[in-house]
PDB file of C-alpha atoms in Angstrom:
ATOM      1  CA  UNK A 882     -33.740  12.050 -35.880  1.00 51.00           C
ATOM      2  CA  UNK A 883     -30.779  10.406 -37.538  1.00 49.00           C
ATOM      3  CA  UNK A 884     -28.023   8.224 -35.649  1.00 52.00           C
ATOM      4  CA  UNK A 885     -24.530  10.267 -35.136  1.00 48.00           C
ATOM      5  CA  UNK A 886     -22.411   8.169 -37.641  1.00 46.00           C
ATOM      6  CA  UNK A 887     -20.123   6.085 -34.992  1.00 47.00           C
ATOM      7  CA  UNK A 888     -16.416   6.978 -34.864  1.00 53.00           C
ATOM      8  CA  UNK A 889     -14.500   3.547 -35.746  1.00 68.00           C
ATOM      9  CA  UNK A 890     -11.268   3.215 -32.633  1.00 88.00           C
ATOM     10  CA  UNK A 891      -8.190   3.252 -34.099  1.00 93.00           C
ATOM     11  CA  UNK A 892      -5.831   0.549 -33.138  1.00 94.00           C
ATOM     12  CA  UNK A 893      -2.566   0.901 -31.592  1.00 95.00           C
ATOM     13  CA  UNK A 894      -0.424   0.269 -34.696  1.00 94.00           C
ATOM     14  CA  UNK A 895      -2.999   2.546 -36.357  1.00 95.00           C
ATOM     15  CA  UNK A 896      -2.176   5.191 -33.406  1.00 96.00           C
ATOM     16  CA  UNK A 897       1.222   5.211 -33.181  1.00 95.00           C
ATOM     17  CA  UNK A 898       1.489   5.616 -37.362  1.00 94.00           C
ATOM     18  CA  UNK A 899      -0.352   8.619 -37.167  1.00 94.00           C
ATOM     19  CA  UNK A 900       1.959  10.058 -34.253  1.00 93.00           C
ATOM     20  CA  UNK A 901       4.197  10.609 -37.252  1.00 92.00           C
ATOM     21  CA  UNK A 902       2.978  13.333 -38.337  1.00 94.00           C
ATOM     22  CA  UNK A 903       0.612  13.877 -35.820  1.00 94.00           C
ATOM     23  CA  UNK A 904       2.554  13.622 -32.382  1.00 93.00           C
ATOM     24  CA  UNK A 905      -0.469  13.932 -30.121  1.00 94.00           C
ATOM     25  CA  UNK A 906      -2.249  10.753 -31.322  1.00 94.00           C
ATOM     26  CA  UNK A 907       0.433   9.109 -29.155  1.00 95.00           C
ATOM     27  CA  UNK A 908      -1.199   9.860 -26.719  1.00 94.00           C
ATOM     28  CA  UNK A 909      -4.168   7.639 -27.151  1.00 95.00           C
ATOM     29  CA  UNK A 910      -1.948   4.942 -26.742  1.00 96.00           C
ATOM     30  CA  UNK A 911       0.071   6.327 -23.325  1.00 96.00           C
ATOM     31  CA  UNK A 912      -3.775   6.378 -21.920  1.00 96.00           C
ATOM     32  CA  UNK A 913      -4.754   2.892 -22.911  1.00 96.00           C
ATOM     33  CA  UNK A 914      -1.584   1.321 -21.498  1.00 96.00           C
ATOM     34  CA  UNK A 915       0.063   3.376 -18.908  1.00 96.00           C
ATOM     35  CA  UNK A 916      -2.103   2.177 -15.883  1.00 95.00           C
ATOM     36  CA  UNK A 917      -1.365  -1.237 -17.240  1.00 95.00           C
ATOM     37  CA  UNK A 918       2.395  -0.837 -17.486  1.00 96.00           C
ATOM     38  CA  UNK A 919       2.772   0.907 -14.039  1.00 95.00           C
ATOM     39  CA  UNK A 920       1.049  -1.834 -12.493  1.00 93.00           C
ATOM     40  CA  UNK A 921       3.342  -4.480 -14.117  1.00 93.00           C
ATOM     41  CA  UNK A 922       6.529  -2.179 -13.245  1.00 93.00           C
ATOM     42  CA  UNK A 923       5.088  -1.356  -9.108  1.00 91.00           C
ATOM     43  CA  UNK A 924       5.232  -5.544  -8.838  1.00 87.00           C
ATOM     44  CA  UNK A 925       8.672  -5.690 -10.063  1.00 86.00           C
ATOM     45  CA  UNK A 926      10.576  -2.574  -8.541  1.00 84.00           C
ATOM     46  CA  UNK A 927       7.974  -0.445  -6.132  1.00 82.00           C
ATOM     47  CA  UNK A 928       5.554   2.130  -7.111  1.00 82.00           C
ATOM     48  CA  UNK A 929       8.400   5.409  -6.945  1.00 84.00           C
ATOM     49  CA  UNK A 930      10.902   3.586  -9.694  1.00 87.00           C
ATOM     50  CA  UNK A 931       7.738   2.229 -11.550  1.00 91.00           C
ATOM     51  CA  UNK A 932       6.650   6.460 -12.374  1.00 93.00           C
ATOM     52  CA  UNK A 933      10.194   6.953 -13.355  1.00 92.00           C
ATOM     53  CA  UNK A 934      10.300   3.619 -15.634  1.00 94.00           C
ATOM     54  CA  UNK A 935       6.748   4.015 -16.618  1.00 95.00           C
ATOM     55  CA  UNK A 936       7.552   7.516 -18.376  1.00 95.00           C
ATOM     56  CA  UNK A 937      10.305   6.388 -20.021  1.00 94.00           C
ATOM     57  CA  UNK A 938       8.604   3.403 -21.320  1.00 96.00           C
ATOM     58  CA  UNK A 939       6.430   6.121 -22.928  1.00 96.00           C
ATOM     59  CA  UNK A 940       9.626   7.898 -24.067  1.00 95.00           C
ATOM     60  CA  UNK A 941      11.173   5.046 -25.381  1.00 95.00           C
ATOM     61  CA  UNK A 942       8.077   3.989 -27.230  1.00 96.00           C
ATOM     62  CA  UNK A 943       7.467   7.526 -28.594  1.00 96.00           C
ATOM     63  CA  UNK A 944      10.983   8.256 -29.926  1.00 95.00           C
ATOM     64  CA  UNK A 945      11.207   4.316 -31.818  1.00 95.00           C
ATOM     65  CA  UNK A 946       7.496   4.671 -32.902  1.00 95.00           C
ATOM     66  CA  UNK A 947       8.937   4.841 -36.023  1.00 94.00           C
ATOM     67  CA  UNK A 948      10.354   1.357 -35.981  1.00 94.00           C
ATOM     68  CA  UNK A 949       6.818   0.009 -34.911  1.00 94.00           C
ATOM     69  CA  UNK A 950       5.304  -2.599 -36.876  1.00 92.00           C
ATOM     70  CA  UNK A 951       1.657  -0.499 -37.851  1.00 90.00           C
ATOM     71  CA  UNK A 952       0.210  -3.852 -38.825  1.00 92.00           C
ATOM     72  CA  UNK A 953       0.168  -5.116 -35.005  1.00 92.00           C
ATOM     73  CA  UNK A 954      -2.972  -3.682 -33.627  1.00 93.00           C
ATOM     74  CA  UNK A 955      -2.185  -3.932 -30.375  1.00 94.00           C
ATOM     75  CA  UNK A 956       1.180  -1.891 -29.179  1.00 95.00           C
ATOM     76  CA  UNK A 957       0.975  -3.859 -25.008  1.00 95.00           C
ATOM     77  CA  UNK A 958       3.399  -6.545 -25.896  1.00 94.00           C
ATOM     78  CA  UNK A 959       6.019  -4.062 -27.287  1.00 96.00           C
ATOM     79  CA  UNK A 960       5.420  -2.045 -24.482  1.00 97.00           C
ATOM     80  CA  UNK A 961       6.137  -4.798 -22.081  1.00 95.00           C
ATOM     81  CA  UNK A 962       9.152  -5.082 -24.077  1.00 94.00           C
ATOM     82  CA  UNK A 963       9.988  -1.465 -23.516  1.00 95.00           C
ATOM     83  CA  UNK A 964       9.337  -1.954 -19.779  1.00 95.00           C
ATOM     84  CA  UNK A 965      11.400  -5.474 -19.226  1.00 92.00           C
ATOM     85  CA  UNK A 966      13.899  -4.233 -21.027  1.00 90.00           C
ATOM     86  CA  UNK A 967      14.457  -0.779 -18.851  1.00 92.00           C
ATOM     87  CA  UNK A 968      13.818  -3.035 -15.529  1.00 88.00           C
ATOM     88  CA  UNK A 969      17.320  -4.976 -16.471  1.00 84.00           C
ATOM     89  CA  UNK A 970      19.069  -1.823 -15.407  1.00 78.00           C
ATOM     90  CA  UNK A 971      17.171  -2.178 -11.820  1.00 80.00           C
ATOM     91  CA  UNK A 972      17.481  -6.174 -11.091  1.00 75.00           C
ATOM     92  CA  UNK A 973      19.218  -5.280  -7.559  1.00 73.00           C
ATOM     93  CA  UNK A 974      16.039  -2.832  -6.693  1.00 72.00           C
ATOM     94  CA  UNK A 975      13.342  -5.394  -7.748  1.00 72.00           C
ATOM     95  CA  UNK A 976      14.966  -8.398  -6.191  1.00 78.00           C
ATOM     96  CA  UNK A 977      15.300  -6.290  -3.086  1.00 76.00           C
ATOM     97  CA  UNK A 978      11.045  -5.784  -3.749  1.00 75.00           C
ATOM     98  CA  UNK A 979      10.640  -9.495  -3.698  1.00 77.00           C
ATOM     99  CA  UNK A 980      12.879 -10.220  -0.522  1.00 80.00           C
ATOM    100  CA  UNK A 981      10.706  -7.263   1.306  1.00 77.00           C
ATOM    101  CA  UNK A 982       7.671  -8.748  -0.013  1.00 77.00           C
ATOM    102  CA  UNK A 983       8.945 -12.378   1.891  1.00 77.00           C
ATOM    103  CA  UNK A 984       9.848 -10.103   4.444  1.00 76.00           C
ATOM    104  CA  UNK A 985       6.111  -8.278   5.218  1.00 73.00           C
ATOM    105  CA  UNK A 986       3.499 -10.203   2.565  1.00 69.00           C
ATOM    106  CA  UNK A 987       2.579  -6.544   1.683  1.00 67.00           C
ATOM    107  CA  UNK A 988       2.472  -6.156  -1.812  1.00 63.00           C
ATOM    108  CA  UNK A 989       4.445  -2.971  -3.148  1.00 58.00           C
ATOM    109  CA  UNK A 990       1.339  -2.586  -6.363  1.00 57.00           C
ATOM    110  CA  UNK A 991      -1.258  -1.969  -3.722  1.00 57.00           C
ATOM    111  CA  UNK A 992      -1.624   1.543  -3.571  1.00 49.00           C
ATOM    112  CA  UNK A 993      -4.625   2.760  -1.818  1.00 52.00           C
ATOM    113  CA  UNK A 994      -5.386   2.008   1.902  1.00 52.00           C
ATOM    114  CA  UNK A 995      -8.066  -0.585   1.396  1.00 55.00           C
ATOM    115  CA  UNK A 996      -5.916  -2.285  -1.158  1.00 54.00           C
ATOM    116  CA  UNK A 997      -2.955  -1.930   2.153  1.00 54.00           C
ATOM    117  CA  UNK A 998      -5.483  -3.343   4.822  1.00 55.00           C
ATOM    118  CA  UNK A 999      -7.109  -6.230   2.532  1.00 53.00           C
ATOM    119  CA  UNK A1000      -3.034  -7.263   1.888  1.00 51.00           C
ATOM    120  CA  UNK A1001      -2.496  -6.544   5.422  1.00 54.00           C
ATOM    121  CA  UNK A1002      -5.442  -9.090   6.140  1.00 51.00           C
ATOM    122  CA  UNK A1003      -4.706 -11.456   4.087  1.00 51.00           C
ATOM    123  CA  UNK A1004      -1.022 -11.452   3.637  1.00 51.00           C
ATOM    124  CA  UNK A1005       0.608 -15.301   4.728  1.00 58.00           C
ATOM    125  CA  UNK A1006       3.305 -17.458   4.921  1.00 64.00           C
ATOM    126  CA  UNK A1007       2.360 -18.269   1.719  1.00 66.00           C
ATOM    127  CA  UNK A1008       3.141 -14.792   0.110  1.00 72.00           C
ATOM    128  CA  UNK A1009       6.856 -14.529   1.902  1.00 75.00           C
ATOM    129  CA  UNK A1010       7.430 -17.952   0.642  1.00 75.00           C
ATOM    130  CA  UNK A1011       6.410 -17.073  -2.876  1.00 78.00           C
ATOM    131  CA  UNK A1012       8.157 -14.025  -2.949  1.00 81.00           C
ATOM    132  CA  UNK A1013      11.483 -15.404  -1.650  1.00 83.00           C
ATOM    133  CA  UNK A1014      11.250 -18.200  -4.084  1.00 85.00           C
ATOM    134  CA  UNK A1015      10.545 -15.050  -6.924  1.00 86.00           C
ATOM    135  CA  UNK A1016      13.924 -13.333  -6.122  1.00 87.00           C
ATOM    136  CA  UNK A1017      15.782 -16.331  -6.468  1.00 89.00           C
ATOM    137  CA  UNK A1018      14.801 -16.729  -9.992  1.00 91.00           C
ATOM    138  CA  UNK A1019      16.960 -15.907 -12.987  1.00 91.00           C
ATOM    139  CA  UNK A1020      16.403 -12.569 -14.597  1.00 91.00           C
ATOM    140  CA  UNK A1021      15.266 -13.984 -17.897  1.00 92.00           C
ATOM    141  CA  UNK A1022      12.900 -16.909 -16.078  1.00 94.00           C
ATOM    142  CA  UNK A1023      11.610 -13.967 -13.835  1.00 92.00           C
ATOM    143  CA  UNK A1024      10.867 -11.809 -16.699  1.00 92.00           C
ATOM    144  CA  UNK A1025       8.762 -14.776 -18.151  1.00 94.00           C
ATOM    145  CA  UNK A1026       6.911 -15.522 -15.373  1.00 93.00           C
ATOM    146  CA  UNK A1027       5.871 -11.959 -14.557  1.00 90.00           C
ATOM    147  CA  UNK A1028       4.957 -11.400 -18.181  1.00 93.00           C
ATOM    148  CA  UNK A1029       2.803 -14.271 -18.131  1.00 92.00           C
ATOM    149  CA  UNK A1030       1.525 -14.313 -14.647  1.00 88.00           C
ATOM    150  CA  UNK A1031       0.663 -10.836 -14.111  1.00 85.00           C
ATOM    151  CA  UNK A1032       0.636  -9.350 -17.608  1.00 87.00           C
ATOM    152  CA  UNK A1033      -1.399 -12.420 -18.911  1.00 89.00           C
ATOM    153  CA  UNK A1034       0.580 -12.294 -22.036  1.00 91.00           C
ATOM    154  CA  UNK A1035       0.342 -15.514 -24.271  1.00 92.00           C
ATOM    155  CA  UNK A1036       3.983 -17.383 -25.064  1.00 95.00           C
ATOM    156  CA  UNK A1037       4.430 -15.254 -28.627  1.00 94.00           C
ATOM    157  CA  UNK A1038       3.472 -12.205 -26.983  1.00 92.00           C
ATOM    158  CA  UNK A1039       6.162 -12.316 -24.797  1.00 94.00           C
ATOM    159  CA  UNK A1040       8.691 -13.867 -27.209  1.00 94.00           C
ATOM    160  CA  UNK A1041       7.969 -10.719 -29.245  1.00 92.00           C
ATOM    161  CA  UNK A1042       8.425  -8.618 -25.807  1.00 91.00           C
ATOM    162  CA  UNK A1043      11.530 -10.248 -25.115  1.00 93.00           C
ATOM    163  CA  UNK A1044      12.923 -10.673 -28.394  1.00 92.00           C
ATOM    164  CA  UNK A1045      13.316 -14.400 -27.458  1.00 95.00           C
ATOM    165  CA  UNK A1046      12.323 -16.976 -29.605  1.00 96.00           C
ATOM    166  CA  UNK A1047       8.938 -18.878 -28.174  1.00 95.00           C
ATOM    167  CA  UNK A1048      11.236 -21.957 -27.206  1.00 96.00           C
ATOM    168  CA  UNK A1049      13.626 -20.179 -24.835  1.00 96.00           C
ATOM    169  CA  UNK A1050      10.121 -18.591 -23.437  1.00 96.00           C
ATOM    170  CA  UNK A1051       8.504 -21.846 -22.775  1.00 96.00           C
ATOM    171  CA  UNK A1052      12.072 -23.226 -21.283  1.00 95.00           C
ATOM    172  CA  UNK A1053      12.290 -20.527 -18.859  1.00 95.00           C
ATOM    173  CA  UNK A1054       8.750 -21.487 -17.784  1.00 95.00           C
ATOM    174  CA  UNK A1055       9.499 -24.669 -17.431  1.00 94.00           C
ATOM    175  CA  UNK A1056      12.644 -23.751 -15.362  1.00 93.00           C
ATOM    176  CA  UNK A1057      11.073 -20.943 -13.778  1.00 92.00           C
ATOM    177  CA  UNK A1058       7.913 -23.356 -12.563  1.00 91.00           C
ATOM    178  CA  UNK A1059       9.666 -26.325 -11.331  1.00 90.00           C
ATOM    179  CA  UNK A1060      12.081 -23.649  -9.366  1.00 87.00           C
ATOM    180  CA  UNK A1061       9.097 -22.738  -7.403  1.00 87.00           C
ATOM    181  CA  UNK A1062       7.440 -25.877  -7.159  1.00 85.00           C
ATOM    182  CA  UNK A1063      10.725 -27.156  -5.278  1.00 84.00           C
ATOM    183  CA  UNK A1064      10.534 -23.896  -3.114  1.00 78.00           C
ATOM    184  CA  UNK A1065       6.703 -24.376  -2.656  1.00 74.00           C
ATOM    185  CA  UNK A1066       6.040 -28.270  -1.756  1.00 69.00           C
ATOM    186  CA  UNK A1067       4.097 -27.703   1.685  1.00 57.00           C
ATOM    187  CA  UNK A1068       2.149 -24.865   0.263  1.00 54.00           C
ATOM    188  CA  UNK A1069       0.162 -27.091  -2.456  1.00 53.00           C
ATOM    189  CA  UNK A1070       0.003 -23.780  -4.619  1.00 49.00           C
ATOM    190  CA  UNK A1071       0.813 -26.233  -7.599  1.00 46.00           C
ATOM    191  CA  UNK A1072      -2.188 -25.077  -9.580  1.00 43.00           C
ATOM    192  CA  UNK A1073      -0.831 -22.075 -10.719  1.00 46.00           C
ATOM    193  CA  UNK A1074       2.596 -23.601 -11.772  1.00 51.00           C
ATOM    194  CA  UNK A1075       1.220 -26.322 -13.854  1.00 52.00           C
ATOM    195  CA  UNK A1076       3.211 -26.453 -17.286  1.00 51.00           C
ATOM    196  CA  UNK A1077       0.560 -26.193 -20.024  1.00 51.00           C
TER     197      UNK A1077
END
């Protein structure tokens, strides 16, 4: 019996240039990314806003796929892009997530119950520390942080995100880390705010 020939994935860019004339392939990239993207968003502003920015990230990204670079394979940066760019409208909801978050230590992203009762365990001072510290931040060295703290985006990733150059990404860094070192002393969570 003979092997089924393997079908090669597309990439992203690959994707999203063949949503031109073929809408539906978009698709293929809403299901790669979406869980990703709502995750990022339910952090930043709760889970309700993050369904509402979440599809329009997918909107947004569908209606400028023509202005997509097809040679990027991979379509996550712009899409955090998309996203940061949408949350600027709601800074006074996701400041308000971080000063509930230093409030309870329950983490808005957590969605099902054992995800709640795990927080609930092992939420700390630590946590409503943190996330006081968070909503004191600038927008832009919040946006930074997030990006590469809980999107694990690389510096040009999210200078291409952003539409920052990668100097004014690794300044807010800088800024953003020593902000929260100074708000963080007693804690000794320095590992995770080392510059690199």
């Amino acid at each position: 019996m003979r092997p089924m020939p393997t079908r090669a994935v597309l990439t992203d860019g690959e994707l999203i240039g063949m949503s031109g004339t073929q809408p539906e392939s978009f698709g293929a990239v809403f299901d790669r990314h979406a869980t990703t993207i709502h995750r990022y968003l339910s952090r930043r502003v709760g889970g309700t806003l993050a369904d509402d920015l979440t599809a329009e990230t997918f909107l947004t990204a569908f209606q400028n796929r023509f202005a997509y670079d097809g040679s990027r394979p991979d379509a996550l940066p712009w899409l955090y892009g998309i996203a940061a760019n949408l949350l600027r409208g709601h800074r006074r909801t996701e400041v308000r997530m971080y000063r509930a978050l230093a409030r309870t230590g329950k983490d808005p992203a957590l969605a099902s119950h054992d995800d709640v009762v795990a927080a609930q365990v092992t939420a700390s001072e630590h946590v409503r520390v943190l996330a006081g510290a968070l909503a004191r931040l600038s927008p832009g060295e919040r946006d930074v942080l997030t990006l590469i703290s809980q999107a694990q985006l690389s510096y040009p990733e999210v200078a291409e995100a952003l539409g920052i150059p990668v100097g004014t990404v690794r300044s807010r860094l800088h800024s953003a880390r020593k902000r929260l070192r100074a708000a963080l002393p007693h804690l000794g969570l320095s590992n995770g705010l080392d510059d690199e």
